[in-house]
PDB file of C-alpha atoms in Angstrom:
ATOM      1  CA  UNK A   1      83.306 102.471  84.699  1.00  0.00           C
ATOM      2  CA  UNK A   2      80.294 103.346  86.707  1.00  0.00           C
ATOM      3  CA  UNK A   3      81.241 104.899  90.029  1.00  0.00           C
ATOM      4  CA  UNK A   4      78.285 103.180  91.566  1.00  0.00           C
ATOM      5  CA  UNK A   5      79.935  99.774  91.490  1.00  0.00           C
ATOM      6  CA  UNK A   6      81.455  98.708  94.762  1.00  0.00           C
ATOM      7  CA  UNK A   7      85.031  97.886  95.231  1.00  0.00           C
ATOM      8  CA  UNK A   8      84.377  94.214  95.551  1.00  0.00           C
ATOM      9  CA  UNK A   9      82.350  94.101  92.351  1.00  0.00           C
ATOM     10  CA  UNK A  10      85.234  95.867  90.579  1.00  0.00           C
ATOM     11  CA  UNK A  11      87.788  93.421  91.917  1.00  0.00           C
ATOM     12  CA  UNK A  12      85.535  90.578  90.623  1.00  0.00           C
ATOM     13  CA  UNK A  13      85.428  92.180  87.166  1.00  0.00           C
ATOM     14  CA  UNK A  14      89.304  92.716  87.302  1.00  0.00           C
ATOM     15  CA  UNK A  15      89.668  89.022  88.327  1.00  0.00           C
ATOM     16  CA  UNK A  16      87.824  88.194  85.066  1.00  0.00           C
ATOM     17  CA  UNK A  17      90.158  90.334  83.019  1.00  0.00           C
ATOM     18  CA  UNK A  18      88.544  93.865  83.155  1.00  0.00           C
ATOM     19  CA  UNK A  19      91.549  96.318  83.218  1.00  0.00           C
ATOM     20  CA  UNK A  20      89.268  99.330  83.369  1.00  0.00           C
ATOM     21  CA  UNK A  21      87.966  97.842  86.717  1.00  0.00           C
ATOM     22  CA  UNK A  22      91.506  97.727  88.069  1.00  0.00           C
ATOM     23  CA  UNK A  23      92.136 101.295  86.849  1.00  0.00           C
ATOM     24  CA  UNK A  24      89.039 102.431  88.926  1.00  0.00           C
ATOM     25  CA  UNK A  25      90.296 100.459  91.996  1.00  0.00           C
ATOM     26  CA  UNK A  26      93.659 102.045  91.711  1.00  0.00           C
ATOM     27  CA  UNK A  27      92.031 105.469  91.309  1.00  0.00           C
ATOM     28  CA  UNK A  28      89.987 104.948  94.422  1.00  0.00           C
ATOM     29  CA  UNK A  29      92.646 103.405  96.563  1.00  0.00           C
ATOM     30  CA  UNK A  30      96.151 104.468  95.643  1.00  0.00           C
ATOM     31  CA  UNK A  31      96.442 107.411  97.845  1.00  0.00           C
ATOM     32  CA  UNK A  32      94.765 105.797 100.908  1.00  0.00           C
ATOM     33  CA  UNK A  33      97.159 102.819 100.558  1.00  0.00           C
ATOM     34  CA  UNK A  34     100.119 105.185 100.237  1.00  0.00           C
ATOM     35  CA  UNK A  35      99.087 107.037 103.353  1.00  0.00           C
ATOM     36  CA  UNK A  36      98.530 103.675 105.269  1.00  0.00           C
ATOM     37  CA  UNK A  37     102.021 102.425 104.301  1.00  0.00           C
ATOM     38  CA  UNK A  38     103.674 105.771 104.873  1.00  0.00           C
ATOM     39  CA  UNK A  39     102.460 106.057 108.437  1.00  0.00           C
ATOM     40  CA  UNK A  40     103.248 102.445 109.208  1.00  0.00           C
ATOM     41  CA  UNK A  41     106.651 102.125 107.690  1.00  0.00           C
ATOM     42  CA  UNK A  42     109.580 102.958 109.907  1.00  0.00           C
ATOM     43  CA  UNK A  43     111.640 103.931 106.784  1.00  0.00           C
ATOM     44  CA  UNK A  44     110.610 106.320 104.248  1.00  0.00           C
ATOM     45  CA  UNK A  45     112.565 104.594 101.591  1.00  0.00           C
ATOM     46  CA  UNK A  46     110.426 101.520 101.853  1.00  0.00           C
ATOM     47  CA  UNK A  47     107.122 103.184 101.149  1.00  0.00           C
ATOM     48  CA  UNK A  48     107.201 103.212  97.359  1.00  0.00           C
ATOM     49  CA  UNK A  49     108.451  99.735  97.272  1.00  0.00           C
ATOM     50  CA  UNK A  50     105.722  98.355  99.500  1.00  0.00           C
ATOM     51  CA  UNK A  51     103.004 100.247  97.659  1.00  0.00           C
ATOM     52  CA  UNK A  52     104.231  98.950  94.303  1.00  0.00           C
ATOM     53  CA  UNK A  53     104.689  95.398  95.536  1.00  0.00           C
ATOM     54  CA  UNK A  54     101.085  95.540  97.027  1.00  0.00           C
ATOM     55  CA  UNK A  55      99.610  96.404  93.678  1.00  0.00           C
ATOM     56  CA  UNK A  56     101.694  93.781  92.004  1.00  0.00           C
ATOM     57  CA  UNK A  57     100.790  91.216  94.580  1.00  0.00           C
ATOM     58  CA  UNK A  58      97.136  92.157  94.128  1.00  0.00           C
ATOM     59  CA  UNK A  59      97.562  91.481  90.404  1.00  0.00           C
ATOM     60  CA  UNK A  60      98.978  88.148  90.945  1.00  0.00           C
ATOM     61  CA  UNK A  61      96.332  87.113  93.570  1.00  0.00           C
ATOM     62  CA  UNK A  62      93.513  88.440  91.524  1.00  0.00           C
ATOM     63  CA  UNK A  63      92.521  84.878  90.333  1.00  0.00           C
ATOM     64  CA  UNK A  64      92.043  83.660  93.902  1.00  0.00           C
ATOM     65  CA  UNK A  65      90.016  86.808  94.999  1.00  0.00           C
ATOM     66  CA  UNK A  66      86.946  86.081  96.993  1.00  0.00           C
ATOM     67  CA  UNK A  67      84.905  89.032  98.420  1.00  0.00           C
ATOM     68  CA  UNK A  68      84.967  87.764 102.012  1.00  0.00           C
ATOM     69  CA  UNK A  69      85.974  91.151 103.415  1.00  0.00           C
ATOM     70  CA  UNK A  70      85.911  94.633 102.152  1.00  0.00           C
ATOM     71  CA  UNK A  71      88.333  95.200  99.130  1.00  0.00           C
ATOM     72  CA  UNK A  72      90.276  97.859 101.066  1.00  0.00           C
ATOM     73  CA  UNK A  73      90.810  95.431 103.888  1.00  0.00           C
ATOM     74  CA  UNK A  74      92.097  92.880 101.411  1.00  0.00           C
ATOM     75  CA  UNK A  75      94.486  95.351  99.741  1.00  0.00           C
ATOM     76  CA  UNK A  76      95.804  96.846 102.965  1.00  0.00           C
ATOM     77  CA  UNK A  77      96.449  93.214 104.258  1.00  0.00           C
ATOM     78  CA  UNK A  78      98.619  92.653 101.262  1.00  0.00           C
ATOM     79  CA  UNK A  79     100.584  95.862 102.060  1.00  0.00           C
ATOM     80  CA  UNK A  80     100.700  94.994 105.756  1.00  0.00           C
ATOM     81  CA  UNK A  81     102.176  91.548 104.999  1.00  0.00           C
ATOM     82  CA  UNK A  82     104.770  93.118 102.739  1.00  0.00           C
ATOM     83  CA  UNK A  83     105.801  95.579 105.421  1.00  0.00           C
ATOM     84  CA  UNK A  84     106.107  92.727 107.940  1.00  0.00           C
ATOM     85  CA  UNK A  85     108.213  90.846 105.572  1.00  0.00           C
ATOM     86  CA  UNK A  86     110.654  93.764 105.264  1.00  0.00           C
ATOM     87  CA  UNK A  87     110.706  94.251 108.923  1.00  0.00           C
ATOM     88  CA  UNK A  88     111.723  90.586 109.467  1.00  0.00           C
ATOM     89  CA  UNK A  89     114.398  90.821 106.779  1.00  0.00           C
ATOM     90  CA  UNK A  90     115.892  94.077 108.170  1.00  0.00           C
ATOM     91  CA  UNK A  91     115.401  93.548 111.943  1.00  0.00           C
ATOM     92  CA  UNK A  92     119.061  94.415 112.870  1.00  0.00           C
ATOM     93  CA  UNK A  93     118.972  97.585 110.727  1.00  0.00           C
ATOM     94  CA  UNK A  94     115.689  98.776 112.277  1.00  0.00           C
ATOM     95  CA  UNK A  95     116.686  98.388 115.905  1.00  0.00           C
ATOM     96  CA  UNK A  96     118.763 101.551 115.689  1.00  0.00           C
ATOM     97  CA  UNK A  97     116.246 103.453 113.506  1.00  0.00           C
ATOM     98  CA  UNK A  98     112.993 102.894 115.303  1.00  0.00           C
ATOM     99  CA  UNK A  99     113.672 105.541 117.918  1.00  0.00           C
ATOM    100  CA  UNK A 100     114.823 108.126 115.611  1.00  0.00           C
ATOM    101  CA  UNK A 101     111.652 108.507 113.397  1.00  0.00           C
ATOM    102  CA  UNK A 102     111.839 110.017 109.956  1.00  0.00           C
ATOM    103  CA  UNK A 103     114.449 112.653 109.024  1.00  0.00           C
ATOM    104  CA  UNK A 104     114.753 114.976 106.228  1.00  0.00           C
ATOM    105  CA  UNK A 105     111.950 115.817 103.836  1.00  0.00           C
ATOM    106  CA  UNK A 106     108.984 113.567 104.193  1.00  0.00           C
ATOM    107  CA  UNK A 107     106.393 112.339 101.587  1.00  0.00           C
ATOM    108  CA  UNK A 108     103.662 113.989 103.593  1.00  0.00           C
ATOM    109  CA  UNK A 109     105.435 117.313 103.460  1.00  0.00           C
ATOM    110  CA  UNK A 110     105.729 116.975  99.705  1.00  0.00           C
ATOM    111  CA  UNK A 111     102.097 116.027  99.449  1.00  0.00           C
ATOM    112  CA  UNK A 112     100.928 118.842 101.709  1.00  0.00           C
ATOM    113  CA  UNK A 113     103.020 121.407  99.802  1.00  0.00           C
ATOM    114  CA  UNK A 114     101.744 120.186  96.459  1.00  0.00           C
ATOM    115  CA  UNK A 115      98.145 120.448  97.715  1.00  0.00           C
ATOM    116  CA  UNK A 116      98.554 124.076  98.792  1.00  0.00           C
ATOM    117  CA  UNK A 117      97.965 126.909  96.412  1.00  0.00           C
ATOM    118  CA  UNK A 118      99.926 129.900  97.546  1.00  0.00           C
ATOM    119  CA  UNK A 119     100.547 130.008 101.244  1.00  0.00           C
ATOM    120  CA  UNK A 120     102.787 132.180 103.229  1.00  0.00           C
ATOM    121  CA  UNK A 121     106.042 130.834 104.702  1.00  0.00           C
ATOM    122  CA  UNK A 122     104.587 131.285 108.261  1.00  0.00           C
ATOM    123  CA  UNK A 123     101.526 129.070 107.390  1.00  0.00           C
ATOM    124  CA  UNK A 124     103.874 126.447 105.965  1.00  0.00           C
ATOM    125  CA  UNK A 125     106.093 126.511 108.943  1.00  0.00           C
ATOM    126  CA  UNK A 126     103.148 126.125 111.222  1.00  0.00           C
ATOM    127  CA  UNK A 127     101.724 123.229 109.258  1.00  0.00           C
ATOM    128  CA  UNK A 128     105.195 121.531 109.315  1.00  0.00           C
ATOM    129  CA  UNK A 129     105.344 122.013 112.949  1.00  0.00           C
ATOM    130  CA  UNK A 130     101.965 120.581 113.529  1.00  0.00           C
ATOM    131  CA  UNK A 131     102.724 117.597 111.262  1.00  0.00           C
ATOM    132  CA  UNK A 132     106.070 116.970 113.039  1.00  0.00           C
ATOM    133  CA  UNK A 133     104.342 117.053 116.519  1.00  0.00           C
ATOM    134  CA  UNK A 134     101.676 114.697 115.308  1.00  0.00           C
ATOM    135  CA  UNK A 135     104.339 112.360 113.703  1.00  0.00           C
ATOM    136  CA  UNK A 136     106.378 112.422 116.973  1.00  0.00           C
ATOM    137  CA  UNK A 137     103.206 111.650 119.111  1.00  0.00           C
ATOM    138  CA  UNK A 138     102.265 108.733 116.890  1.00  0.00           C
ATOM    139  CA  UNK A 139     105.791 107.442 116.745  1.00  0.00           C
ATOM    140  CA  UNK A 140     105.633 107.282 120.538  1.00  0.00           C
ATOM    141  CA  UNK A 141     102.583 104.939 120.523  1.00  0.00           C
ATOM    142  CA  UNK A 142     102.969 101.183 120.685  1.00  0.00           C
ATOM    143  CA  UNK A 143     102.846  99.677 117.240  1.00  0.00           C
ATOM    144  CA  UNK A 144      99.429  98.074 117.490  1.00  0.00           C
ATOM    145  CA  UNK A 145      97.770 101.300 118.911  1.00  0.00           C
ATOM    146  CA  UNK A 146      99.426 103.378 116.211  1.00  0.00           C
ATOM    147  CA  UNK A 147      98.272 100.988 113.523  1.00  0.00           C
ATOM    148  CA  UNK A 148      94.648 101.109 114.762  1.00  0.00           C
ATOM    149  CA  UNK A 149      94.650 104.838 115.075  1.00  0.00           C
ATOM    150  CA  UNK A 150      96.218 105.412 111.572  1.00  0.00           C
ATOM    151  CA  UNK A 151      93.746 102.990 109.854  1.00  0.00           C
ATOM    152  CA  UNK A 152      90.741 104.676 111.543  1.00  0.00           C
ATOM    153  CA  UNK A 153      91.723 108.289 111.361  1.00  0.00           C
ATOM    154  CA  UNK A 154      93.851 108.601 108.271  1.00  0.00           C
ATOM    155  CA  UNK A 155      92.523 105.720 106.145  1.00  0.00           C
ATOM    156  CA  UNK A 156      88.853 105.998 107.129  1.00  0.00           C
ATOM    157  CA  UNK A 157      88.421 102.283 108.037  1.00  0.00           C
ATOM    158  CA  UNK A 158      85.697 101.038 110.166  1.00  0.00           C
ATOM    159  CA  UNK A 159      86.280  99.200 113.442  1.00  0.00           C
ATOM    160  CA  UNK A 160      85.155  95.945 111.776  1.00  0.00           C
ATOM    161  CA  UNK A 161      87.553  96.400 108.766  1.00  0.00           C
ATOM    162  CA  UNK A 162      90.446  97.163 111.132  1.00  0.00           C
ATOM    163  CA  UNK A 163      89.597  94.002 113.152  1.00  0.00           C
ATOM    164  CA  UNK A 164      89.680  91.967 109.955  1.00  0.00           C
ATOM    165  CA  UNK A 165      92.871  93.458 108.876  1.00  0.00           C
ATOM    166  CA  UNK A 166      94.920  93.023 112.029  1.00  0.00           C
ATOM    167  CA  UNK A 167      93.064  89.652 112.905  1.00  0.00           C
ATOM    168  CA  UNK A 168      91.788  90.875 116.342  1.00  0.00           C
ATOM    169  CA  UNK A 169      88.403  91.207 117.808  1.00  0.00           C
ATOM    170  CA  UNK A 170      86.495  94.422 117.448  1.00  0.00           C
ATOM    171  CA  UNK A 171      86.612  95.042 121.227  1.00  0.00           C
ATOM    172  CA  UNK A 172      90.486  94.793 121.135  1.00  0.00           C
ATOM    173  CA  UNK A 173      90.647  97.291 118.308  1.00  0.00           C
ATOM    174  CA  UNK A 174      88.468  99.619 120.351  1.00  0.00           C
ATOM    175  CA  UNK A 175      90.752  99.184 123.344  1.00  0.00           C
ATOM    176  CA  UNK A 176      93.771  99.959 121.144  1.00  0.00           C
ATOM    177  CA  UNK A 177      92.139 103.225 119.879  1.00  0.00           C
ATOM    178  CA  UNK A 178      91.011 104.173 123.368  1.00  0.00           C
ATOM    179  CA  UNK A 179      94.495 103.727 124.834  1.00  0.00           C
ATOM    180  CA  UNK A 180      96.047 105.542 121.852  1.00  0.00           C
ATOM    181  CA  UNK A 181      93.776 108.529 122.150  1.00  0.00           C
ATOM    182  CA  UNK A 182      94.539 108.624 125.991  1.00  0.00           C
ATOM    183  CA  UNK A 183      98.257 108.544 125.471  1.00  0.00           C
ATOM    184  CA  UNK A 184      98.052 111.372 122.795  1.00  0.00           C
ATOM    185  CA  UNK A 185      95.827 113.494 125.178  1.00  0.00           C
ATOM    186  CA  UNK A 186      98.208 112.924 128.083  1.00  0.00           C
ATOM    187  CA  UNK A 187     101.179 113.917 125.906  1.00  0.00           C
ATOM    188  CA  UNK A 188      99.330 116.997 124.676  1.00  0.00           C
ATOM    189  CA  UNK A 189      98.415 118.015 128.334  1.00  0.00           C
ATOM    190  CA  UNK A 190     102.011 117.602 129.533  1.00  0.00           C
ATOM    191  CA  UNK A 191     103.173 119.833 126.572  1.00  0.00           C
ATOM    192  CA  UNK A 192     100.796 122.632 127.483  1.00  0.00           C
ATOM    193  CA  UNK A 193     102.238 122.674 131.143  1.00  0.00           C
TER     194      UNK A 193
END
């Protein structure tokens, strides 16, 4: 599959039955989708399920696909909808869990460890502490601000793509990002004092 084809062209080919096009889409987007879901999900045990369901739902929706937005926006919207479904289904369970964050070994720790060649235990500890600090800081943000920040910083989405995904004006997305960054900076300054 030529790497020069855009995602939307690949999805149109997949819609028409080209499985190689799907393989290329999966190769391009599986890690980003996983990161997006992992940062958004309040429960680590949901991440794999949401990601798998997203790809399955993409498969089922392929015949209706129209390239009205970026493919990544389309895919992430499927994942976002699945996460919202789970949140609605498990609302009573989540009320107690939202404040606690994740516990135990996290998917990102596993990915970071796997990506490292040979590193000293001190470096691993420092990276873990930095990751934990970032995760705690992000967990303290309001949901909409956290979502916008994760989509921009960790998923590389443009303001326009984020706006399309969350169904909000671009100016609203900019405000959410601005407030999120301000809160993160304020939290960092208070830690340094």
